Each structure stands twice: as structure tokens, then as C-alpha cells.
């Protein structure tokens, strides 16, 4: 409660509004997840438990989607874990703003796309910390609540698909991914990953094509490394040439001084 009051006082109106809008959006997407999880055969308590403990929408959607397609649960869990590895990068960017071990442990649970986006948008460390914690606590309430609501709707509504909630999560992913597609290396990763997923879907069990799509990240890393190497090569060559020229100039100067001293 103290953290909430402190964060609320630190942030301006625009950021507070963004936190509220983000939390409401998470509530809607959580409802979509609850409907999908109910359709995959999970009980209400299982849906709410996973939503609270995992607290990672994309991983949970992947997990539930693989189960709904008849995939093996262990593969579904593995795919969800792989999708969630991006949070390591988020943690490195946001963790430096947190104070003390208890807050860092709480932050490890609250880290996700939404909280990281709001925190990294703030240039001031105090405001970044406040935005992260406030949005994280909002997501911690909104996501399980939406999951419970969706699970209830899934048990009451004859055809939950008519609600159109299944479009909420793909729309969010598209909104997050489109800005990154301006980079050529990211395009390479997306193209390779999508090609692997589509090509392997008819032959592999449900869940494995998603894991195979992560090969796009390998393509991304390869392109980036080759680009960095090509940029460093001219610099190295120029540095070597400059050093050689400086060495030659120094030797000439030394020789000239020696001649003068002999005279």
C-alpha cells in the first residue's frame, strides 16, 4: 500500500492514465484468455492459478493454444517458457531502478511487456520505478480477474467465440511487433521464424512449430553479428593504418632529431 501511494504521487496524470488504460486492456485480454483456457479443458481454479502464478499473457496463450490443439502438456509448458525468455531482457532494463531484495523479487514476478514498456518510456529513474510498480500491481489484479471472468463466460455462453475476444491477444501482439519491423534484422527473424512454423505445421506435433519458429531469433543474431563485423572491419583497418602512419612519423622525427644532435 505504501508503494502504491508513493508511486501514485510520483507519476503525472498522463502516465497514471496510461496505467489505468493498460490495466483495463489487460482485463479484456485476460477475459479472452479465460475463455480460451476453459475451451481447452482447464478448470476455473486452474485458470486463475496459472494466471496469478505465471502472469505472462503470451506464454499462457501459447500454453493453452497447444493444449487445445491436442498437444502434449510438457511441450506446451516448454513453448510457454521459451516465449517468456524475453523477460530476461526486460529485467535487465528495469531491474536497475528497483530498491532492495524484496522489491527486486516482486519485480521479477511483475515484469512483462506492459510494465517494461511503461518503465522504459520514463527517463527519470524514480518515475520509471513508480510506473513499473504501479502498472505491475494493476496487471497483477486485472489479469487473474479477467481470466476468472473469461472462464465464467466460457461456462455460461454457448459460443464464446461470438464475443470476439479471441482477436484481442493477436491484436495486442501485432501492436507490439509492428514498430520493431522497421529494422531489417527483425524482418529476417520474422520471415525465417514464420517460414519454419508454417512449413513444419503439417508434420510436427502441436507446439513444436512454435518452438521451431524461434529459429528466427538465430537468424536475427546472425544478421546483427555480420552487420557489426562489417562495420568494425573498416574501423579496424583505419585504426591500423593511422597507427602505422603515426609510427612512421615518429620514427622519421626521431631520426631527424638524431641527425641534428650529431651535427
XYZ file of N, CA and C in Angstrom:
789
model
N 0.826 -1.203 0.000
C 0.000 0.000 0.000
C 0.865 1.259 0.000
N 1.959 1.226 0.796
C 2.876 2.367 0.835
C 3.505 2.590 -0.534
N 3.892 1.473 -1.184
C 4.479 1.567 -2.522
C 3.483 2.169 -3.501
N 2.222 1.763 -3.413
C 1.184 2.276 -4.299
C 1.016 3.779 -4.116
N 0.942 4.241 -2.864
C 0.756 5.676 -2.607
C 1.954 6.475 -3.101
N 3.161 5.951 -2.845
C 4.369 6.643 -3.289
C 4.427 6.731 -4.812
N 4.116 5.628 -5.488
C 4.136 5.617 -6.951
C 3.085 6.550 -7.518
N 1.913 6.568 -6.893
C 0.823 7.414 -7.375
C 1.202 8.892 -7.288
N 1.916 9.279 -6.222
C 2.321 10.678 -6.057
C 3.458 11.049 -7.006
N 4.273 10.073 -7.382
C 5.442 10.355 -8.216
C 5.074 10.613 -9.668
N 4.046 9.940 -10.180
C 3.726 9.980 -11.604
C 2.795 11.131 -11.943
N 2.878 11.590 -13.201
C 1.990 12.645 -13.654
C 0.676 12.053 -14.150
N -0.241 12.940 -14.528
C -1.583 12.495 -14.914
C -1.554 11.617 -16.157
N -0.729 11.974 -17.131
C -0.684 11.204 -18.378
C -0.223 9.771 -18.132
N 0.800 9.604 -17.293
C 1.294 8.257 -17.010
C 0.284 7.462 -16.200
N -0.374 8.111 -15.246
C -1.413 7.429 -14.466
C -2.554 6.976 -15.371
N -2.905 7.825 -16.330
C -3.955 7.442 -17.276
C -3.509 6.245 -18.107
N -2.238 6.240 -18.504
C -1.718 5.107 -19.273
C -1.758 3.820 -18.455
N -1.464 3.910 -17.160
C -1.519 2.728 -16.290
C -2.941 2.194 -16.206
N -3.915 3.096 -16.055
C -5.314 2.672 -15.962
C -5.767 2.027 -17.265
N -5.435 2.665 -18.388
C -5.825 2.109 -19.692
C -5.167 0.757 -19.920
N -3.892 0.640 -19.551
C -3.178 -0.623 -19.709
C -3.818 -1.719 -18.867
N -4.192 -1.389 -17.645
C -4.806 -2.382 -16.762
C -6.157 -2.833 -17.306
N -6.948 -1.893 -17.826
C -8.241 -2.259 -18.405
C -8.056 -3.123 -19.652
N -7.044 -2.804 -20.456
C -6.766 -3.629 -21.636
C -6.364 -5.041 -21.230
N -5.553 -5.142 -20.179
C -5.145 -6.455 -19.680
C -6.352 -7.227 -19.170
N -7.302 -6.521 -18.557
C -8.526 -7.177 -18.089
C -9.293 -7.797 -19.252
N -9.402 -7.054 -20.353
C -10.116 -7.569 -21.530
C -9.378 -8.763 -22.129
N -8.061 -8.638 -22.268
C -7.280 -9.737 -22.840
C -7.292 -10.940 -21.906
N -7.279 -10.683 -20.594
C -7.384 -11.775 -19.634
C -8.699 -12.518 -19.760
N -9.752 -11.783 -20.072
C -11.049 -12.427 -20.311
C -10.973 -13.349 -21.518
N -10.295 -12.890 -22.568
C -10.091 -13.731 -23.748
C -9.315 -14.988 -23.392
N -8.282 -14.822 -22.570
C -7.501 -15.987 -22.137
C -8.355 -16.957 -21.331
N -9.186 -16.434 -20.440
C -10.044 -17.305 -19.639
C -10.993 -18.124 -20.495
N -11.549 -17.487 -21.520
C -12.434 -18.212 -22.443
C -11.663 -19.310 -23.165
N -10.465 -18.974 -23.661
C -9.656 -19.960 -24.385
C -9.228 -21.102 -23.474
N -8.850 -20.781 -22.243
C -8.415 -21.815 -21.308
C -9.565 -22.741 -20.934
N -10.755 -22.169 -20.782
C -11.927 -23.012 -20.497
C -12.207 -23.940 -21.669
N -12.066 -23.417 -22.883
C -12.274 -24.251 -24.061
C -11.246 -25.353 -24.192
N -10.054 -25.140 -23.603
C -9.004 -26.163 -23.647
C -9.187 -27.229 -22.575
N -10.189 -27.044 -21.713
C -10.487 -28.061 -20.710
C -9.968 -27.784 -19.318
N -9.418 -26.599 -19.071
C -8.927 -26.270 -17.737
C -10.076 -25.847 -16.828
N -9.978 -26.212 -15.555
C -10.982 -25.823 -14.573
C -10.774 -24.369 -14.159
N -11.792 -23.787 -13.536
C -11.718 -22.386 -13.132
C -10.534 -22.135 -12.207
N -10.344 -23.000 -11.218
C -9.258 -22.780 -10.266
C -7.892 -22.913 -10.941
N -7.792 -23.796 -11.931
C -6.535 -23.936 -12.658
C -6.238 -22.685 -13.484
N -7.277 -22.146 -14.104
C -7.110 -20.953 -14.937
C -6.638 -19.770 -14.099
N -7.285 -19.564 -12.957
C -6.922 -18.440 -12.089
C -5.539 -18.656 -11.475
N -5.224 -19.889 -11.108
C -3.916 -20.184 -10.520
C -2.791 -19.903 -11.514
N -2.950 -20.384 -12.736
C -1.926 -20.147 -13.759
C -1.796 -18.656 -14.053
N -2.938 -17.963 -14.135
C -2.907 -16.531 -14.419
C -2.182 -15.754 -13.328
N -2.332 -16.180 -12.087
C -1.707 -15.471 -10.968
C -0.232 -15.808 -10.829
N 0.105 -17.084 -10.971
C 1.479 -17.529 -10.741
C 2.377 -17.206 -11.934
N 1.901 -17.463 -13.141
C 2.716 -17.216 -14.337
C 2.712 -15.727 -14.690
N 1.533 -15.125 -14.733
C 1.359 -13.695 -15.002
C 2.090 -13.267 -16.273
N 1.898 -14.034 -17.324
C 2.535 -13.734 -18.612
C 1.574 -14.146 -19.718
N 0.856 -13.168 -20.250
C -0.221 -13.465 -21.181
C 0.195 -14.262 -22.397
N 1.268 -13.859 -23.063
C 1.663 -14.548 -24.287
C 2.022 -16.000 -24.010
N 2.757 -16.253 -22.930
C 3.126 -17.628 -22.587
C 1.895 -18.464 -22.266
N 0.947 -17.867 -21.556
C -0.258 -18.609 -21.185
C -1.127 -18.900 -22.406
N -1.200 -17.951 -23.332
C -1.958 -18.197 -24.562
C -1.317 -19.318 -25.380
N 0.017 -19.301 -25.457
C 0.714 -20.370 -26.182
C 0.454 -21.715 -25.514
N 0.559 -21.751 -24.198
C 0.324 -22.972 -23.432
C -1.082 -23.515 -23.672
N -2.069 -22.647 -23.550
C -3.463 -23.064 -23.723
C -3.741 -23.440 -25.174
N -3.168 -22.689 -26.122
C -3.397 -22.994 -27.529
C -2.878 -24.364 -27.920
N -1.718 -24.735 -27.384
C -1.160 -26.055 -27.688
C -2.007 -27.156 -27.061
N -2.471 -26.926 -25.836
C -3.354 -27.913 -25.201
C -4.644 -28.071 -25.989
N -5.216 -26.954 -26.450
C -6.464 -27.015 -27.211
C -6.282 -27.751 -28.529
N -5.067 -27.683 -29.096
C -4.798 -28.371 -30.358
C -4.444 -29.835 -30.157
N -4.478 -30.295 -28.919
C -4.170 -31.691 -28.640
C -2.709 -31.958 -28.387
N -1.939 -30.905 -28.123
C -0.512 -31.073 -27.890
C -0.197 -31.670 -26.534
N 1.031 -32.147 -26.398
C 1.491 -32.734 -25.139
C 1.714 -31.612 -24.124
N 1.228 -31.758 -22.888
C 1.373 -30.681 -21.897
C 2.812 -30.234 -21.672
N 3.765 -31.163 -21.679
C 5.152 -30.780 -21.435
C 5.683 -29.895 -22.558
N 5.257 -30.179 -23.807
C 5.653 -29.323 -24.927
C 4.988 -27.961 -24.824
N 3.744 -27.963 -24.354
C 3.042 -26.695 -24.166
C 3.754 -25.837 -23.133
N 4.174 -26.459 -22.033
C 4.890 -25.721 -20.990
C 6.245 -25.230 -21.495
N 6.942 -26.068 -22.266
C 8.245 -25.683 -22.806
C 8.113 -24.501 -23.758
N 7.095 -24.548 -24.615
C 6.879 -23.439 -25.547
C 6.577 -22.153 -24.786
N 5.765 -22.263 -23.738
C 5.470 -21.085 -22.924
C 6.708 -20.515 -22.260
N 7.575 -21.380 -21.767
C 8.819 -20.928 -21.141
C 9.724 -20.232 -22.151
N 9.812 -20.787 -23.350
C 10.658 -20.180 -24.377
C 10.149 -18.795 -24.765
N 8.832 -18.676 -24.887
C 8.263 -17.369 -25.210
C 8.566 -16.363 -24.104
N 8.596 -16.843 -22.877
C 8.773 -15.953 -21.730
C 10.227 -15.551 -21.493
N 11.170 -16.120 -22.240
C 12.579 -15.776 -22.020
C 12.882 -14.316 -22.345
N 12.027 -13.667 -23.103
C 12.253 -12.256 -23.410
C 12.236 -11.396 -22.148
N 11.618 -11.921 -21.078
C 11.553 -11.149 -19.838
C 12.923 -10.952 -19.198
N 13.903 -11.792 -19.566
C 15.253 -11.587 -19.052
C 15.785 -10.225 -19.507
N 15.562 -9.920 -20.776
C 15.988 -8.618 -21.287
C 15.252 -7.473 -20.623
N 13.942 -7.651 -20.427
C 13.171 -6.626 -19.730
C 13.716 -6.406 -18.320
N 14.048 -7.519 -17.659
C 14.545 -7.425 -16.289
C 15.843 -6.644 -16.195
N 16.727 -6.832 -17.167
C 17.987 -6.093 -17.172
C 17.753 -4.598 -17.347
N 16.729 -4.251 -18.118
C 16.449 -2.837 -18.372
C 15.747 -2.164 -17.198
N 14.905 -2.908 -16.500
C 14.073 -2.318 -15.446
C 14.648 -2.544 -14.053
N 15.348 -3.663 -13.853
C 15.804 -4.036 -12.518
C 16.695 -3.004 -11.857
N 17.416 -2.225 -12.647
C 18.334 -1.230 -12.074
C 17.597 -0.122 -11.336
N 16.281 0.014 -11.577
C 15.507 1.062 -10.918
C 14.913 0.608 -9.581
N 14.945 -0.676 -9.295
C 14.301 -1.198 -8.087
C 15.247 -1.134 -6.896
N 14.656 -1.122 -5.704
C 15.427 -0.930 -4.477
C 15.251 -2.121 -3.544
N 16.341 -2.760 -3.202
C 16.306 -3.814 -2.202
C 15.839 -5.153 -2.744
N 16.192 -6.205 -2.026
C 15.861 -7.562 -2.460
C 14.364 -7.817 -2.549
N 13.548 -7.434 -1.541
C 12.101 -7.694 -1.647
C 11.480 -7.058 -2.888
N 11.868 -5.828 -3.197
C 11.308 -5.153 -4.368
C 11.781 -5.804 -5.659
N 13.022 -6.270 -5.687
C 13.536 -6.955 -6.876
C 12.796 -8.275 -7.091
N 12.540 -9.000 -6.012
C 11.795 -10.257 -6.126
C 10.373 -10.000 -6.610
N 9.745 -8.948 -6.102
C 8.411 -8.587 -6.583
C 8.471 -8.199 -8.050
N 9.496 -7.434 -8.422
C 9.639 -7.024 -9.811
C 9.842 -8.193 -10.752
N 10.526 -9.248 -10.285
C 10.724 -10.432 -11.119
C 9.394 -11.078 -11.479
N 8.417 -10.944 -10.607
C 7.094 -11.507 -10.892
C 6.251 -10.555 -11.737
N 6.473 -9.261 -11.584
C 5.644 -8.278 -12.280
C 6.159 -7.931 -13.668
N 7.362 -8.388 -14.033
C 7.932 -7.997 -15.322
C 7.155 -8.627 -16.474
N 6.776 -7.811 -17.436
C 6.080 -8.279 -18.643
C 6.142 -7.172 -19.690
N 5.479 -7.394 -20.818
C 5.539 -6.418 -21.911
C 5.025 -5.049 -21.476
N 3.880 -5.051 -20.779
C 3.227 -3.794 -20.435
C 4.034 -2.991 -19.416
N 4.465 -3.651 -18.346
C 5.207 -2.937 -17.304
C 6.558 -2.447 -17.817
N 7.226 -3.264 -18.626
C 8.520 -2.858 -19.174
C 8.361 -1.682 -20.130
N 7.282 -1.687 -20.922
C 7.059 -0.601 -21.876
C 6.866 0.731 -21.157
N 6.067 0.733 -20.094
C 5.834 1.976 -19.366
C 7.087 2.435 -18.622
N 7.825 1.491 -18.046
C 9.011 1.857 -17.271
C 10.111 2.424 -18.161
N 10.371 1.781 -19.284
C 11.454 2.233 -20.164
C 11.117 3.533 -20.882
N 9.834 3.902 -20.896
C 9.450 5.169 -21.520
C 9.791 6.365 -20.642
N 10.092 6.119 -19.365
C 10.424 7.194 -18.430
C 11.937 7.381 -18.362
N 12.384 8.620 -18.501
C 13.820 8.909 -18.438
C 14.312 9.060 -17.000
N 13.428 9.478 -16.102
C 13.804 9.651 -14.702
C 13.703 8.318 -13.959
N 14.753 7.879 -13.252
C 14.720 6.579 -12.566
C 13.588 6.445 -11.556
N 13.273 7.522 -10.820
C 12.193 7.448 -9.835
C 10.852 7.229 -10.513
N 10.635 7.934 -11.602
C 9.376 7.782 -12.332
C 9.301 6.417 -13.015
N 10.439 5.928 -13.513
C 10.459 4.597 -14.133
C 10.092 3.527 -13.110
N 10.660 3.633 -11.917
C 10.340 2.682 -10.845
C 8.863 2.758 -10.488
N 8.342 3.966 -10.340
C 6.938 4.132 -9.967
C 6.005 3.584 -11.042
N 6.308 3.880 -12.313
C 5.467 3.389 -13.406
C 5.477 1.869 -13.461
N 6.652 1.279 -13.273
C 6.762 -0.181 -13.316
C 5.953 -0.836 -12.199
N 6.130 -0.364 -10.980
C 5.455 -0.990 -9.842
C 3.947 -0.787 -9.905
N 3.516 0.416 -10.244
C 2.081 0.688 -10.279
C 1.400 -0.104 -11.386
N 2.004 -0.114 -12.568
C 1.431 -0.888 -13.671
C 1.483 -2.379 -13.363
N 2.577 -2.828 -12.747
C 2.699 -4.241 -12.404
C 1.628 -4.701 -11.438
N 1.351 -3.899 -10.419
C 0.308 -4.259 -9.465
C -1.071 -4.212 -10.122
N -1.253 -3.265 -11.059
C -2.509 -3.227 -11.801
C -2.713 -4.475 -12.642
N -1.640 -4.924 -13.304
C -1.709 -6.153 -14.101
C -1.935 -7.365 -13.203
N -1.311 -7.364 -12.034
C -1.454 -8.483 -11.103
C -2.899 -8.660 -10.652
N -3.644 -7.564 -10.610
C -5.065 -7.640 -10.252
C -5.921 -7.913 -11.490
N -5.635 -7.193 -12.586
C -6.507 -7.245 -13.761
C -6.423 -8.571 -14.507
N -5.222 -9.143 -14.631
C -5.078 -10.365 -15.427
C -5.812 -11.559 -14.814
N -5.589 -11.910 -13.552
C -6.353 -13.026 -12.975
C -7.854 -12.742 -12.921
N -8.226 -11.465 -12.680
C -9.650 -11.128 -12.655
C -10.278 -11.352 -14.026
N -9.582 -10.916 -15.074
C -10.082 -11.154 -16.423
C -10.137 -12.626 -16.759
N -9.131 -13.388 -16.303
C -9.125 -14.832 -16.552
C -10.316 -15.506 -15.885
N -10.621 -15.099 -14.648
C -11.772 -15.664 -13.945
C -13.072 -15.300 -14.650
N -13.172 -14.051 -15.107
C -14.370 -13.626 -15.835
C -14.522 -14.408 -17.131
N -13.425 -14.585 -17.855
C -13.481 -15.337 -19.104
C -13.840 -16.791 -18.896
N -13.285 -17.401 -17.839
C -13.623 -18.793 -17.544
C -15.098 -18.933 -17.213
N -15.651 -17.947 -16.501
C -17.080 -17.970 -16.171
C -17.924 -17.811 -17.422
N -17.537 -16.869 -18.285
C -18.267 -16.686 -19.543
C -18.178 -17.934 -20.411
N -17.009 -18.569 -20.405
C -16.844 -19.780 -21.201
C -17.755 -20.899 -20.753
N -18.114 -20.902 -19.476
C -19.007 -21.938 -18.975
C -20.471 -21.600 -19.128
N -20.768 -20.307 -19.376
C -22.167 -19.871 -19.454
C -22.602 -19.638 -20.895
N -21.747 -18.945 -21.666
C -22.092 -18.618 -23.051
C -21.911 -19.853 -23.922
N -22.894 -20.122 -24.759
C -22.848 -21.325 -25.598
C -21.684 -21.280 -26.576
N -21.467 -20.135 -27.196
C -20.379 -19.997 -28.166
C -19.574 -18.747 -27.826
N -18.564 -18.866 -26.961
C -17.779 -17.692 -26.572
C -17.070 -17.024 -27.740
N -16.851 -17.759 -28.822
C -16.177 -17.182 -29.975
C -16.929 -16.005 -30.570
N -18.261 -15.975 -30.358
C -19.058 -14.879 -30.894
C -18.775 -13.553 -30.194
N -18.159 -13.619 -29.021
C -17.832 -12.391 -28.301
C -16.677 -11.637 -28.960
N -15.924 -12.321 -29.793
C -14.803 -11.680 -30.477
C -13.584 -11.453 -29.615
N -13.570 -12.048 -28.411
C -12.439 -11.844 -27.513
C -11.174 -12.528 -28.006
N -11.345 -13.527 -28.893
C -10.168 -14.245 -29.377
C -9.268 -13.360 -30.238
N -9.804 -12.215 -30.684
C -8.999 -11.304 -31.504
C -8.183 -10.340 -30.660
N -8.453 -10.287 -29.362
C -7.788 -9.295 -28.510
C -6.291 -9.548 -28.410
N -5.907 -10.782 -28.155
C -4.485 -11.061 -27.957
C -3.680 -10.932 -29.245
N -4.135 -11.487 -30.384
C -3.385 -11.247 -31.627
C -3.246 -9.764 -31.953
N -4.291 -8.986 -31.646
C -4.210 -7.548 -31.902
C -3.137 -6.900 -31.040
N -3.043 -7.322 -29.772
C -2.014 -6.780 -28.892
C -0.624 -7.157 -29.384
N -0.436 -8.412 -29.782
C 0.865 -8.848 -30.282
C 1.259 -8.072 -31.535
N 0.280 -7.844 -32.414
C 0.572 -7.082 -33.629
C 0.990 -5.658 -33.285
N 0.291 -5.053 -32.315
C 0.629 -3.687 -31.910
C 2.031 -3.609 -31.326
N 2.454 -4.652 -30.617
C 3.792 -4.674 -30.031
C 4.869 -4.965 -31.074
N 4.524 -5.782 -32.080
C 5.536 -6.249 -33.026
C 5.763 -5.294 -34.192
N 4.713 -4.620 -34.648
C 4.813 -3.811 -35.864
C 5.905 -2.743 -35.782
N 6.024 -1.990 -34.664
C 7.104 -0.983 -34.626
C 8.501 -1.573 -34.790
N 8.698 -2.804 -34.335
C 10.028 -3.423 -34.426
C 10.360 -3.873 -35.841
N 9.359 -3.962 -36.716
C 9.589 -4.467 -38.066
C 10.272 -3.448 -38.968
N 10.563 -2.281 -38.442
C 11.278 -1.287 -39.241
C 12.739 -1.666 -39.431
N 13.225 -2.556 -38.581
C 14.624 -2.981 -38.644
C 14.763 -4.182 -39.570
N 15.758 -4.145 -40.444
C 15.943 -5.228 -41.406
C 16.252 -6.561 -40.760
N 17.030 -6.541 -39.676
C 17.363 -7.789 -38.992
C 16.123 -8.427 -38.383
N 15.221 -7.600 -37.868
C 13.979 -8.133 -37.303
C 13.116 -8.740 -38.398
N 13.093 -8.099 -39.568
C 12.364 -8.673 -40.701
C 12.905 -10.061 -41.034
N 14.223 -10.202 -41.005
C 14.826 -11.506 -41.291
C 14.385 -12.542 -40.271
N 14.364 -12.154 -38.996
C 13.954 -13.087 -37.946
C 12.500 -13.496 -38.115
N 11.637 -12.520 -38.395
C 10.210 -12.811 -38.567
C 9.980 -13.715 -39.772
N 10.665 -13.428 -40.869
C 10.485 -14.218 -42.088
C 10.918 -15.664 -41.893
N 12.104 -15.854 -41.316
C 12.600 -17.216 -41.089
C 11.715 -17.958 -40.100
N 11.357 -17.293 -38.999
C 10.523 -17.939 -37.996
C 9.163 -18.332 -38.538
N 8.530 -17.429 -39.293
C 7.223 -17.737 -39.867
C 7.315 -18.873 -40.882
N 8.359 -18.863 -41.703
C 8.525 -19.923 -42.699
C 8.706 -21.285 -42.037
N 9.513 -21.322 -40.975
C 9.729 -22.588 -40.266
C 8.431 -23.083 -39.645
N 7.678 -22.178 -39.017
C 6.430 -22.574 -38.364
C 5.415 -23.098 -39.371
N 5.248 -22.376 -40.480
C 4.260 -22.790 -41.483
C 4.668 -24.100 -42.147
N 5.953 -24.229 -42.480
C 6.413 -25.429 -43.181
C 6.348 -26.674 -42.303
N 6.553 -26.507 -40.997
C 6.604 -27.679 -40.118
C 5.262 -28.048 -39.505
N 4.260 -27.187 -39.634
C 2.958 -27.462 -39.011
C 2.323 -28.771 -39.480
N 2.361 -29.108 -40.789
C 1.714 -30.370 -41.204
C 2.425 -31.625 -40.708
N 3.667 -31.511 -40.266
C 4.449 -32.708 -39.958
C 4.759 -32.882 -38.471
N 4.777 -31.795 -37.707
C 5.178 -31.868 -36.302
C 3.968 -31.823 -35.379
N 4.095 -32.389 -34.184
C 3.007 -32.303 -33.206
C 2.753 -30.861 -32.802
N 1.539 -30.607 -32.315
C 1.187 -29.253 -31.886
C 2.168 -28.770 -30.826
N 2.662 -27.571 -31.013
C 3.616 -26.992 -30.069
C 5.019 -26.904 -30.614
N 5.444 -27.905 -31.366
C 6.802 -27.894 -31.910
C 7.005 -26.829 -32.985
N 6.018 -26.552 -33.864
C 6.241 -25.484 -34.842
C 6.531 -24.133 -34.195
N 5.893 -23.867 -33.062
C 6.142 -22.597 -32.374
C 7.572 -22.554 -31.866
N 8.030 -23.686 -31.327
C 9.410 -23.753 -30.852
C 10.378 -23.601 -32.026
N 10.049 -24.251 -33.154
C 10.897 -24.128 -34.331
C 10.952 -22.715 -34.872
N 9.855 -21.976 -34.679
C 9.828 -20.594 -35.166
C 10.855 -19.726 -34.470
N 11.284 -20.158 -33.300
C 12.311 -19.392 -32.588
C 13.647 -19.414 -33.327
N 13.736 -20.236 -34.379
C 14.916 -20.178 -35.228
C 15.091 -18.809 -35.856
N 13.995 -18.053 -35.915
C 14.094 -16.686 -36.401
C 15.020 -15.831 -35.560
N 15.074 -16.139 -34.263
C 15.980 -15.390 -33.396
C 17.433 -15.671 -33.766
N 17.709 -16.920 -34.166
C 19.066 -17.251 -34.605
C 19.419 -16.451 -35.853
N 18.436 -16.317 -36.758
C 18.674 -15.513 -37.957
C 18.926 -14.058 -37.589
N 18.160 -13.565 -36.632
C 18.344 -12.188 -36.176
C 19.748 -11.979 -35.629
N 20.197 -12.901 -34.794
C 21.525 -12.780 -34.201
C 22.614 -12.861 -35.266
N 22.423 -13.748 -36.254
C 23.412 -13.888 -37.321
C 23.538 -12.610 -38.135
N 22.392 -12.029 -38.488
C 22.406 -10.799 -39.276
C 23.052 -9.666 -38.487
N 22.710 -9.572 -37.217
C 23.268 -8.493 -36.401
C 24.782 -8.626 -36.250
N 25.226 -9.857 -36.029
C 26.669 -10.061 -35.853
C 27.430 -9.752 -37.141
N 26.881 -10.187 -38.273
C 27.560 -9.912 -39.539
C 27.586 -8.417 -39.823
N 26.492 -7.739 -39.452
C 26.448 -6.293 -39.658
C 27.474 -5.586 -38.776
N 27.545 -6.004 -37.509
C 28.517 -5.396 -36.596
C 29.949 -5.673 -37.050
N 30.184 -6.898 -37.544
C 31.531 -7.244 -38.008
C 31.919 -6.406 -39.221
N 30.958 -6.207 -40.138
C 31.256 -5.415 -41.330
C 31.498 -3.955 -40.989
N 30.828 -3.472 -39.923
C 31.044 -2.089 -39.513
C 32.369 -1.913 -38.785
N 32.774 -2.951 -38.050
C 34.026 -2.855 -37.300
C 35.256 -3.009 -38.186
N 35.125 -3.758 -39.289
C 36.282 -4.037 -40.143
C 36.921 -2.767 -40.702
N 36.136 -1.847 -41.309
C 36.776 -0.619 -41.817
C 37.408 0.203 -40.706
N 36.740 0.225 -39.511
C 37.289 0.990 -38.404
C 38.633 0.422 -37.968
N 38.702 -0.923 -37.927
C 39.954 -1.573 -37.539
C 41.052 -1.284 -38.550
N 40.671 -1.344 -39.844
C 41.652 -1.085 -40.897
C 42.159 0.350 -40.815
N 41.213 1.275 -40.593
C 41.605 2.675 -40.490
C 42.491 2.907 -39.276
N 42.143 2.268 -38.177
C 42.941 2.412 -36.959
C 44.348 1.884 -37.168
N 44.444 0.717 -37.853
C 45.757 0.143 -38.126
C 46.577 1.032 -39.036
N 45.941 1.598 -40.054
C 46.649 2.489 -40.976
C 47.122 3.742 -40.262
N 46.226 4.309 -39.446
C 46.593 5.515 -38.702
C 47.749 5.236 -37.753
N 47.708 4.068 -37.102
C 48.781 3.720 -36.164
C 50.102 3.560 -36.903
N 50.046 2.926 -38.094
C 51.270 2.743 -38.875
C 51.835 4.088 -39.314
N 50.929 4.983 -39.755
C 51.387 6.298 -40.181
C 51.985 7.076 -39.015
N 51.329 6.965 -37.843
C 51.862 7.664 -36.679
C 53.226 7.102 -36.281
N 53.361 5.755 -36.380
C 54.646 5.132 -36.050
C 55.739 5.572 -37.004
N 55.399 5.643 -38.304
C 56.388 6.079 -39.293
C 56.788 7.530 -39.052
N 55.803 8.363 -38.727
C 56.101 9.770 -38.456
C 56.994 9.912 -37.238
N 56.713 9.102 -36.221
C 57.529 9.159 -35.003
C 58.965 8.737 -35.295
N 59.126 7.693 -36.125
C 60.472 7.232 -36.460
C 61.210 8.285 -37.271
N 60.512 8.909 -38.214
C 61.145 9.958 -39.010
C 61.584 11.126 -38.129
N 60.726 11.498 -37.204
C 61.058 12.602 -36.310
C 62.256 12.264 -35.441
N 62.279 11.011 -34.945
C 63.397 10.582 -34.110
C 64.700 10.594 -34.906
N 64.635 10.086 -36.143
C 65.832 10.088 -36.980
C 66.307 11.497 -37.283
N 65.377 12.395 -37.528
C 65.732 13.775 -37.809
C 66.409 14.425 -36.608
N 65.907 14.155 -35.433
C 66.496 14.713 -34.215
C 67.899 14.160 -33.980
N 68.083 12.860 -34.275
C 69.411 12.260 -34.101
C 70.435 12.911 -35.026
N 70.030 13.179 -36.272
C 70.935 13.818 -37.229
C 71.333 15.206 -36.751
N 70.337 15.930 -36.240
C 70.614 17.285 -35.768
C 71.549 17.270 -34.563
N 71.350 16.287 -33.679
C 72.201 16.227 -32.483
C 73.647 15.896 -32.858
N 73.842 15.069 -33.903
C 75.199 14.728 -34.321
C 75.904 15.941 -34.913
N 75.146 16.756 -35.593
C 75.740 17.953 -36.168
C 76.170 18.934 -35.067
